[in-house]
mmCIF file of C-alpha atoms in Angstrom:
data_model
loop_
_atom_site.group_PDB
_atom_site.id
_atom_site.type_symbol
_atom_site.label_atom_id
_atom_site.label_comp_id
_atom_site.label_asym_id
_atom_site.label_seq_id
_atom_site.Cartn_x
_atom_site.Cartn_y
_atom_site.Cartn_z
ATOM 1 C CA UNK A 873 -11.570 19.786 9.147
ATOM 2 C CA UNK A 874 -10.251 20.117 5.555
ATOM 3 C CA UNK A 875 -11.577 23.703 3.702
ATOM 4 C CA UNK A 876 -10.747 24.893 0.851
ATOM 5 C CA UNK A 877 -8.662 27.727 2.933
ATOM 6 C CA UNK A 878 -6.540 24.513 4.689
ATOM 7 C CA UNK A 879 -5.630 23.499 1.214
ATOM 8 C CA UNK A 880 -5.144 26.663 0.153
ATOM 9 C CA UNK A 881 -2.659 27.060 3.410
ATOM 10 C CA UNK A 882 -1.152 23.585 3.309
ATOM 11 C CA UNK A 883 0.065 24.797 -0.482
ATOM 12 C CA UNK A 884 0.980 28.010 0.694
ATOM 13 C CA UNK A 885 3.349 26.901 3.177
ATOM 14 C CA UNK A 886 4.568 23.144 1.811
ATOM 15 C CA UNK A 887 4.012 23.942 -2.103
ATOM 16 C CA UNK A 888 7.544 24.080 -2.438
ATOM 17 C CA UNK A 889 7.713 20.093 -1.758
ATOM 18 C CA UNK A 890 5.801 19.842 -5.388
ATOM 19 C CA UNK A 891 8.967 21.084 -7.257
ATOM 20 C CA UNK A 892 11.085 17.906 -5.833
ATOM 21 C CA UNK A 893 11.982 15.083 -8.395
ATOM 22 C CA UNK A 894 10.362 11.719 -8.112
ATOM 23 C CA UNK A 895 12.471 8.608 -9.672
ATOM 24 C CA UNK A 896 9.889 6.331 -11.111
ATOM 25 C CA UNK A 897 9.606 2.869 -10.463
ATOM 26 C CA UNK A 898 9.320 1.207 -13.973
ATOM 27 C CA UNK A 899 8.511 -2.467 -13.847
ATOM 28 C CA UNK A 900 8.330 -4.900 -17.136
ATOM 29 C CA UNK A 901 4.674 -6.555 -16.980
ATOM 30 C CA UNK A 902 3.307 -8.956 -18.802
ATOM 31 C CA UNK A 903 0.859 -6.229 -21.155
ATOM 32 C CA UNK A 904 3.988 -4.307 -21.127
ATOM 33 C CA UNK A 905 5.719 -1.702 -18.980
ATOM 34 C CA UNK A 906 3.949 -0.492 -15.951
ATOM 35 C CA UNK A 907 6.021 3.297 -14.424
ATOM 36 C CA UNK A 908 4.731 4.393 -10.963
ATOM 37 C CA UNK A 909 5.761 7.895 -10.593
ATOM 38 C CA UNK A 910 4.358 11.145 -11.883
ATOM 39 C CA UNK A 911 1.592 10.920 -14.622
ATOM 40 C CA UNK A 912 -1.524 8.817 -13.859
ATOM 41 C CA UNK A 913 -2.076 7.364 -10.323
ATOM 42 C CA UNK A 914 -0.999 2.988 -11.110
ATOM 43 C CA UNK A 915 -3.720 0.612 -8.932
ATOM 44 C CA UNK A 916 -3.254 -1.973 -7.231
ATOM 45 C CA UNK A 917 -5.464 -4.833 -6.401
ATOM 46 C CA UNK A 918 -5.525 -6.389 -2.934
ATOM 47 C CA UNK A 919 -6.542 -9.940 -2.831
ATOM 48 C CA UNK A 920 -5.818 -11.633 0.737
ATOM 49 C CA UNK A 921 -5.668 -15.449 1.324
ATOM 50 C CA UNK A 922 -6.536 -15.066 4.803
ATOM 51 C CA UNK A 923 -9.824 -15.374 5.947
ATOM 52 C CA UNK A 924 -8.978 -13.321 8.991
ATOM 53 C CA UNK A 925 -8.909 -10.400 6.620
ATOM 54 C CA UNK A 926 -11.929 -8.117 7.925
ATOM 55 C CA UNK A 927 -12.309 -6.922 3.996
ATOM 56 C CA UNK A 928 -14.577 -9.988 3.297
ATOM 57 C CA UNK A 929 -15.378 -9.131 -0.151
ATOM 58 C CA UNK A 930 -11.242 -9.206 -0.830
ATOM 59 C CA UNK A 931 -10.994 -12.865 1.115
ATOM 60 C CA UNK A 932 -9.888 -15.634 -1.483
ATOM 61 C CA UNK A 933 -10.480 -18.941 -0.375
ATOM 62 C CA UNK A 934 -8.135 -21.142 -2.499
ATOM 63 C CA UNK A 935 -5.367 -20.116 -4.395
ATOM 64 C CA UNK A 936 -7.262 -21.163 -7.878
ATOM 65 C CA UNK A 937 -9.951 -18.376 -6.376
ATOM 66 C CA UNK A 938 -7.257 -15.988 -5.797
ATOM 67 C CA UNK A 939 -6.467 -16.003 -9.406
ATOM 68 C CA UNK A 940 -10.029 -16.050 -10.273
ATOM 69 C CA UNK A 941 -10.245 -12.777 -8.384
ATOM 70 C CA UNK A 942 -6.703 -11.191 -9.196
ATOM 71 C CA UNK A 943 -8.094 -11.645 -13.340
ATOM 72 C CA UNK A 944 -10.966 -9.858 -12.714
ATOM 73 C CA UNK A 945 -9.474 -6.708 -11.006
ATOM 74 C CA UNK A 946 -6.547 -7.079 -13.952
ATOM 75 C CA UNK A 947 -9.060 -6.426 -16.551
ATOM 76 C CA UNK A 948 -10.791 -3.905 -14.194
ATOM 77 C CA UNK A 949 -7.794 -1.978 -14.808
ATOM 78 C CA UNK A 950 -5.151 -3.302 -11.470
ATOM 79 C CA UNK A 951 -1.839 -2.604 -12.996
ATOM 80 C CA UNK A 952 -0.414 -5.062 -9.741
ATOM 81 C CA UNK A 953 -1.921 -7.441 -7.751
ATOM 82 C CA UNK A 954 -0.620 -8.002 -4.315
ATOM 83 C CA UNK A 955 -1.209 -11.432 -2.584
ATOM 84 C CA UNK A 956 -1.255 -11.715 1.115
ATOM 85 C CA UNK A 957 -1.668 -14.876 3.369
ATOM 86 C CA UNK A 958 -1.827 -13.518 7.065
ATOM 87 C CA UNK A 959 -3.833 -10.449 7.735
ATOM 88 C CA UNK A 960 -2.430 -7.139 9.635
ATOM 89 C CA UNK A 961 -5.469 -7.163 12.095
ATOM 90 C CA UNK A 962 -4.514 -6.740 14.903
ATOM 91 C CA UNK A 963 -6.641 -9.994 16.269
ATOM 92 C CA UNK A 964 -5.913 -12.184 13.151
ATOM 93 C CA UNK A 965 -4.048 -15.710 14.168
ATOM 94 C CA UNK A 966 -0.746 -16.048 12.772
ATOM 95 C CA UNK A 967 0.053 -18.029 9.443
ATOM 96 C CA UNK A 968 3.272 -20.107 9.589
ATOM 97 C CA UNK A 969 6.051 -19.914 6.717
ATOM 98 C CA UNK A 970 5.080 -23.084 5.354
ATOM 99 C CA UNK A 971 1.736 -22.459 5.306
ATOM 100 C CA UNK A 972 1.832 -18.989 3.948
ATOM 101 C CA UNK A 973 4.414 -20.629 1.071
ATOM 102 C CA UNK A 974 1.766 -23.240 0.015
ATOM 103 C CA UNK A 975 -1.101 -20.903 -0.062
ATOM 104 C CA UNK A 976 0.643 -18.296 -2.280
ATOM 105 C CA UNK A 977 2.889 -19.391 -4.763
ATOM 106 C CA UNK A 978 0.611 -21.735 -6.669
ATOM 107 C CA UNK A 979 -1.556 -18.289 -7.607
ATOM 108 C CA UNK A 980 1.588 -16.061 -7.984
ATOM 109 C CA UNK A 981 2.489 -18.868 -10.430
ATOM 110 C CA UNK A 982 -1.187 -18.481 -12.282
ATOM 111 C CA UNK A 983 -1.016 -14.475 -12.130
ATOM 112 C CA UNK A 984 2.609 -13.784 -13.204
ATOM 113 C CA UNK A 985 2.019 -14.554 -16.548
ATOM 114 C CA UNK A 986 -1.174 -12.315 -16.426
ATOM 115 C CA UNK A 987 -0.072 -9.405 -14.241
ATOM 116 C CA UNK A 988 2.335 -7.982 -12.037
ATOM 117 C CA UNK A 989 2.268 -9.946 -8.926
ATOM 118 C CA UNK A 990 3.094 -8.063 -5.484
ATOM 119 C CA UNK A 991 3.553 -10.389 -2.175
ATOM 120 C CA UNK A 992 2.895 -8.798 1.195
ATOM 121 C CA UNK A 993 4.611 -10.474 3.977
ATOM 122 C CA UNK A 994 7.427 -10.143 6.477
ATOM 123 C CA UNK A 995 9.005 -13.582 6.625
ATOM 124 C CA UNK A 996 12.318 -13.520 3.984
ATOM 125 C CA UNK A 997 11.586 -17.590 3.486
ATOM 126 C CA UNK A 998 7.836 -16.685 1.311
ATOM 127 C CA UNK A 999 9.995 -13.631 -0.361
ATOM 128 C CA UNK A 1000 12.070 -15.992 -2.206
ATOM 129 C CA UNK A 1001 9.555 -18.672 -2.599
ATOM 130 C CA UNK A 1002 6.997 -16.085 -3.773
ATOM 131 C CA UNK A 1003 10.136 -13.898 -6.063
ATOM 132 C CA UNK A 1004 10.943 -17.489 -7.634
ATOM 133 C CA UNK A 1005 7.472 -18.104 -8.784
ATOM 134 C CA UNK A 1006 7.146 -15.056 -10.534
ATOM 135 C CA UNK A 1007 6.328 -12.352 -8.015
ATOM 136 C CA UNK A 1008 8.269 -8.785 -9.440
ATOM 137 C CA UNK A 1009 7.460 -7.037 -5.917
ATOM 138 C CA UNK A 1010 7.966 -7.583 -2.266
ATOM 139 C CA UNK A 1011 5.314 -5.598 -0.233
ATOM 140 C CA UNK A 1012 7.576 -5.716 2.894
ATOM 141 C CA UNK A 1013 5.207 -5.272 5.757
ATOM 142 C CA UNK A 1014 8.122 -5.559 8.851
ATOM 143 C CA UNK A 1015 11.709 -4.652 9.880
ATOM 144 C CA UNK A 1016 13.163 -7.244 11.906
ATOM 145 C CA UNK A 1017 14.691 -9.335 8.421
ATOM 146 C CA UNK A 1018 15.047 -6.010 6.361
ATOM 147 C CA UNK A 1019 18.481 -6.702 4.989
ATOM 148 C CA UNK A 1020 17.766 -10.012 3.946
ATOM 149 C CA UNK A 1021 14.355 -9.168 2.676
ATOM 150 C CA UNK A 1022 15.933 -6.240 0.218
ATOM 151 C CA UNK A 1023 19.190 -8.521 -0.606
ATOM 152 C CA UNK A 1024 16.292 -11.089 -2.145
ATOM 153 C CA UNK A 1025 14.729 -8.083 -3.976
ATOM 154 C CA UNK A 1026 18.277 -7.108 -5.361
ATOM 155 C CA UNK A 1027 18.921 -10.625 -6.711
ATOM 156 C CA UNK A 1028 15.523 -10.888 -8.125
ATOM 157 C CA UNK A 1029 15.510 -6.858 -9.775
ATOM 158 C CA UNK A 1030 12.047 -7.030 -8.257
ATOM 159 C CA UNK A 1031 10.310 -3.538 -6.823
ATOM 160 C CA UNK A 1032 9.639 -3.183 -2.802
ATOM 161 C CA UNK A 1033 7.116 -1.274 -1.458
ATOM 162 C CA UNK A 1034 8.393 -0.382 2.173
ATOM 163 C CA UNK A 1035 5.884 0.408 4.849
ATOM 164 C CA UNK A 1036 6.120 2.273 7.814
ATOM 165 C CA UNK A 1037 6.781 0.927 10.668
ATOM 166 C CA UNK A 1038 9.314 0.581 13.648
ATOM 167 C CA UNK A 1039 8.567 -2.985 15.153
ATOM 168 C CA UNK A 1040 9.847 -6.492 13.659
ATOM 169 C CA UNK A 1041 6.717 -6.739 11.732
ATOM 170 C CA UNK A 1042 3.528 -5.155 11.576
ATOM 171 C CA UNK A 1043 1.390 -7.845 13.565
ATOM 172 C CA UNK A 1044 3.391 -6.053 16.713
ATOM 173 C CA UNK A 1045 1.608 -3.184 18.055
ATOM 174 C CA UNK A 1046 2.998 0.376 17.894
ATOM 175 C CA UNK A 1047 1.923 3.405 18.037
ATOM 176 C CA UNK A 1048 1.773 6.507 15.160
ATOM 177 C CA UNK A 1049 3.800 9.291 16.776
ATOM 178 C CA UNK A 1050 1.565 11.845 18.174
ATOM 179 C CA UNK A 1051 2.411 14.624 16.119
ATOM 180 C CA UNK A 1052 -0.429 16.956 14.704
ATOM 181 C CA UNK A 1053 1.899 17.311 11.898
ATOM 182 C CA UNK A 1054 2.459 13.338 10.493
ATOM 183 C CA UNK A 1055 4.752 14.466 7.796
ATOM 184 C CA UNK A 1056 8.042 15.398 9.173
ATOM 185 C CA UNK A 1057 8.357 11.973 11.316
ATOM 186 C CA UNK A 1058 7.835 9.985 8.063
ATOM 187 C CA UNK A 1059 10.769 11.471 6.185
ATOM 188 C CA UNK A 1060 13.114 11.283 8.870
ATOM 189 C CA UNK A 1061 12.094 7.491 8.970
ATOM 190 C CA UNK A 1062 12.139 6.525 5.451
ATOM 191 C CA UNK A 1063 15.362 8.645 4.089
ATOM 192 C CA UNK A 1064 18.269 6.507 5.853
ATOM 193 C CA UNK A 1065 15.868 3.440 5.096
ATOM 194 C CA UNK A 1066 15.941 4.193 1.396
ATOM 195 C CA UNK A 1067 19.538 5.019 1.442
ATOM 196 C CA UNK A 1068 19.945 1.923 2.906
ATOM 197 C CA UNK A 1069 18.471 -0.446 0.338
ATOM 198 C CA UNK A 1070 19.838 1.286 -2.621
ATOM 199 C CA UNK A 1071 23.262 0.699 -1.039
ATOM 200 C CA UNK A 1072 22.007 -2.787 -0.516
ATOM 201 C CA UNK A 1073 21.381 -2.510 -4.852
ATOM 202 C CA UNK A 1074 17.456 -1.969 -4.709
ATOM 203 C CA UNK A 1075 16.893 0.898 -7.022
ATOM 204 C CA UNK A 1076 12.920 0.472 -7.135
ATOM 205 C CA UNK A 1077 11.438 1.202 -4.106
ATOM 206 C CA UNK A 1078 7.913 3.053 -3.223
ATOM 207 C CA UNK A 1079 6.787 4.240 0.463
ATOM 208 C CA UNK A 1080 4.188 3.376 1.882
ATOM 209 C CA UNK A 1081 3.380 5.888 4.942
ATOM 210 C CA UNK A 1082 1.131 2.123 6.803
ATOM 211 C CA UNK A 1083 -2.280 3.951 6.796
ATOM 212 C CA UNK A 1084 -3.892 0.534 6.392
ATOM 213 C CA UNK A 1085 -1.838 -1.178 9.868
ATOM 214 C CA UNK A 1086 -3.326 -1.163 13.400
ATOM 215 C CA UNK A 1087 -2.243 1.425 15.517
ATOM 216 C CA UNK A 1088 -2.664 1.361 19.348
ATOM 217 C CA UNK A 1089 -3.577 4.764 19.620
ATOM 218 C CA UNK A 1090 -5.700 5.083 16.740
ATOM 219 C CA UNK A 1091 -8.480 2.699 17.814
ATOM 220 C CA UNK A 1092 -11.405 5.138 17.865
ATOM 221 C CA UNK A 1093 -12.607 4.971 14.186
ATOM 222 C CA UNK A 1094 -12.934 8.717 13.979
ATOM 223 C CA UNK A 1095 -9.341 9.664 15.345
ATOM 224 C CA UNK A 1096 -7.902 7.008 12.708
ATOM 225 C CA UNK A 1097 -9.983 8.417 10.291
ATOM 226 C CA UNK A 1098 -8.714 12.252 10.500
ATOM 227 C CA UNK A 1099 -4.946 10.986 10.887
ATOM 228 C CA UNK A 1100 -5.570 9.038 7.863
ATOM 229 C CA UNK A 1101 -6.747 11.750 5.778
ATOM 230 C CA UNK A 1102 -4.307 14.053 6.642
ATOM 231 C CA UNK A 1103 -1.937 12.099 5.563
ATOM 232 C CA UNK A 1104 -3.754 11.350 2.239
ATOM 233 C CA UNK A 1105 -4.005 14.747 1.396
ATOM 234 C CA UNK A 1106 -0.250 15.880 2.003
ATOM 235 C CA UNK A 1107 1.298 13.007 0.502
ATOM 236 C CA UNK A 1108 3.334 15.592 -1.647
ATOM 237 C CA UNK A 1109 5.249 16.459 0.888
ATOM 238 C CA UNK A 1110 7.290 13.263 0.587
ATOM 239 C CA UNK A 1111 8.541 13.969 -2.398
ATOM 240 C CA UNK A 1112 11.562 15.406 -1.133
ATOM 241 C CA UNK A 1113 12.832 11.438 -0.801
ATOM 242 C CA UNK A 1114 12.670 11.139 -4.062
ATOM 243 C CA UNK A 1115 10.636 7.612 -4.158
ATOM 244 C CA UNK A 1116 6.742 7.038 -5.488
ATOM 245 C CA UNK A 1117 4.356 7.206 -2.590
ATOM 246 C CA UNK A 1118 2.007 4.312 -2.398
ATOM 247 C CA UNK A 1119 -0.826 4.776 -0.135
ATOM 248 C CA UNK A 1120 -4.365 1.803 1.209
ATOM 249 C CA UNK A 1121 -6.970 3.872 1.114
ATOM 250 C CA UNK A 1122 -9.497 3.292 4.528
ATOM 251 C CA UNK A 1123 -13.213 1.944 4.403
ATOM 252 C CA UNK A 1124 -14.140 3.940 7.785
ATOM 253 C CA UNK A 1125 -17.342 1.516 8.389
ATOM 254 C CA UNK A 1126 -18.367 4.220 11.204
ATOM 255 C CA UNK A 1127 -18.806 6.456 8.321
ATOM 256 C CA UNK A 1128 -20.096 5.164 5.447
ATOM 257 C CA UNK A 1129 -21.881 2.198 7.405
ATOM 258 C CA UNK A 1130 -23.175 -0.327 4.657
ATOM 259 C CA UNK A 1131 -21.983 1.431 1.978
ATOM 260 C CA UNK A 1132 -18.013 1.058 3.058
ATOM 261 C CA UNK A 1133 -17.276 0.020 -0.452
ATOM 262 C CA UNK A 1134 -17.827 3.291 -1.362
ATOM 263 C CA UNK A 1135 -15.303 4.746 1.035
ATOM 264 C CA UNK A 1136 -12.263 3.662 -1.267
ATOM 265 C CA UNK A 1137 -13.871 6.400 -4.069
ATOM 266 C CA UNK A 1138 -13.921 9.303 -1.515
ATOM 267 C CA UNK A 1139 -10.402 8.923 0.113
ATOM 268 C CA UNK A 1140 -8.886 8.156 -3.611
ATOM 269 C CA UNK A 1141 -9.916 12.289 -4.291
ATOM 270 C CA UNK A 1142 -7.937 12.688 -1.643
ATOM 271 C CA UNK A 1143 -5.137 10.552 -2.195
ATOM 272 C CA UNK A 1144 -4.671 11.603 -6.008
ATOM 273 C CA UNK A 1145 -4.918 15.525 -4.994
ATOM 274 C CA UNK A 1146 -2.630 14.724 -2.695
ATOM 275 C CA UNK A 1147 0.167 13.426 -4.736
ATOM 276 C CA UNK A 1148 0.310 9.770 -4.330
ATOM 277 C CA UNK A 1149 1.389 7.311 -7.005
ATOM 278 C CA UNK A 1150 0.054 3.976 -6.021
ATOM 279 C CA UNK A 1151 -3.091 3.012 -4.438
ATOM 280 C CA UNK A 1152 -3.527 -0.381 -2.899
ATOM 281 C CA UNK A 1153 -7.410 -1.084 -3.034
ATOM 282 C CA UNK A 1154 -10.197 -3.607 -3.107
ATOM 283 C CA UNK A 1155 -12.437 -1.494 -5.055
ATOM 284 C CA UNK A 1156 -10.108 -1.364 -8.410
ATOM 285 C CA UNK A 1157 -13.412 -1.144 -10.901
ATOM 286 C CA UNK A 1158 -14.714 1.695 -8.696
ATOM 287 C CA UNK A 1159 -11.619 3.800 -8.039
ATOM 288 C CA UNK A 1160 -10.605 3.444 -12.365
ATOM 289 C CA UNK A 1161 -13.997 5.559 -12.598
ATOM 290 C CA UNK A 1162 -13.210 7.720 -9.998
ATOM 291 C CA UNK A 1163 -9.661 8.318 -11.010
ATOM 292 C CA UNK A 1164 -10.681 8.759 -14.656
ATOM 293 C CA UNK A 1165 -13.357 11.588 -13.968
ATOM 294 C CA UNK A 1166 -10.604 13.481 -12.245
ATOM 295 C CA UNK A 1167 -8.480 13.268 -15.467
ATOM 296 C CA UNK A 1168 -10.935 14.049 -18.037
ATOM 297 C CA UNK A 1169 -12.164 16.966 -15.512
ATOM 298 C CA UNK A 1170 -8.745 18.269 -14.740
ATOM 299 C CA UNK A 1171 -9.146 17.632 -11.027
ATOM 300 C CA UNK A 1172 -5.174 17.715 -9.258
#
């Protein structure tokens, strides 16, 4: 349950974590700079070229419709757009290198000169493919090609957004550690990581704690749901890494039933009180509203 005396608690006892410096990541767009960091929370638009993808109303189904779509959310107020090929469900059939090559880089090659293009995948050959057409960040989505993966983003100067997650990539099952308390796990994981990749020259680099991934032990909608939001709503507490938070907010269909696509709107209260920097979203038109009414009320 989250009361107004949890929050009240949760600041009490982690408040501290607020006062903790976080770097921006600045990245040069084509309507001009874009800074993820402190100040207002950036969006990002999620446009998948897989028709796997259980978000059907984010499914592209060409890459000229993919830039159809990423246009609209850009004017809708998407500061990135991230392109995906294969989806992270857990049931979804696996897209091949070449395949996931042709599908992409013909709308990163549209969209670059429109918006900031982000690439999710885990396979180094569509990171350079993808970087060469004009992507400026790698959504890196697995582990087992890591260094080669963040030596492409330090040749290119192009932003990565590194997920959480402890298998090669994040088609491979795991499990969220079991901890009632999610937040000390994730920044013992991602501290050596980001030491890591700056030593490897990547200087622009936002966490993403995976609430969007398939979990094996968060299958019932419900438990997912609660670990989800706690997360969302303590975000601040990785600030001591230094590094912009990005966080996907949920859709929780066993909630909101046909009205998922208002889900996005009530976890992105969450998300913003809770310090994140990034949201990666379907919804961008709704969220800008949402987001905006907390500014002009003074809601964080």
């Amino acid at each position: 349950m989250i009361t107004l005396a949890d929050l009240a608690a949760l600041q009490a006892e982690h408040g501290a974590a607020w006062d903790s410096p976080v770097t921006p990541v600045v990245l040069d767009g084509p309507r001009g700079p874009v800074s993820i960091g402190d100040g207002p929370v950036t969006l990002m638009g999620c446009i998948n070229l897989s028709r796997d993808s259980t978000y059907r109303e984010s499914v592209a189904t060409s890459p000229a419709d993919a830039v159809r779509m990423g246009r609209i959310q850009a004017a809708q107020g998407a500061a990135l757009i991230d392109l995906g090929a294969e989806s992270s469900n857990a049931r979804a059939a696996r897209v091949t290198v070449s395949d996931q090559v042709a599908t992409l880089v013909p709308a990163v090659k549209e969209l670059a000169s429109e918006a900031i293009v982000s690439v999710e995948t885990y396979e180094p050959e569509v990171v350079r493919a993808c970087l060469d057409a004009g992507a400026r960040v790698l959504n890196m989505t697995g582990r087992q090609h890591e260094d080669e993966m963040l030596t492409l983003a330090a040749e290119y100067d192009a932003a990565v957004v590194m997920c959480f997650g402890t298998t090669a990539n994040v088609r491979e099952i795991a499990d969220v550690p079991p901890d009632t308390d999610p937040m000390p796990v994730l920044l013992d994981h991602f501290a050596p990581r980001l030491e890591h990749a700056r030593s490897l020259g990547v200087d622009k680099v936002v966490v993403d704690p995976g609430m969007g991934f398939f979990y094996g032990n968060l299958v019932d909608p419900m438990t997912r749901a609660r670990h989800q939001a706690r997360v969302l709503a303590q975000t601040f507490r990785l600030r001591p890494l230094g590094a912009p938070v990005c966080n996907v907010l949920p859709h929780t269909y066993d909630l909101f039933g046909d009205e998922f696509r208002k889900a996005e709107g009530f976890y992105g209260v969450l998300a913003a009180l809770g310090g994140s920097h990034l949201l990666r979203i379907h919804e961008v038109a709704h969220l800008r509203v949402v987001l905006r009414a907390m500014g002009e009320l003074d809601v964080r």
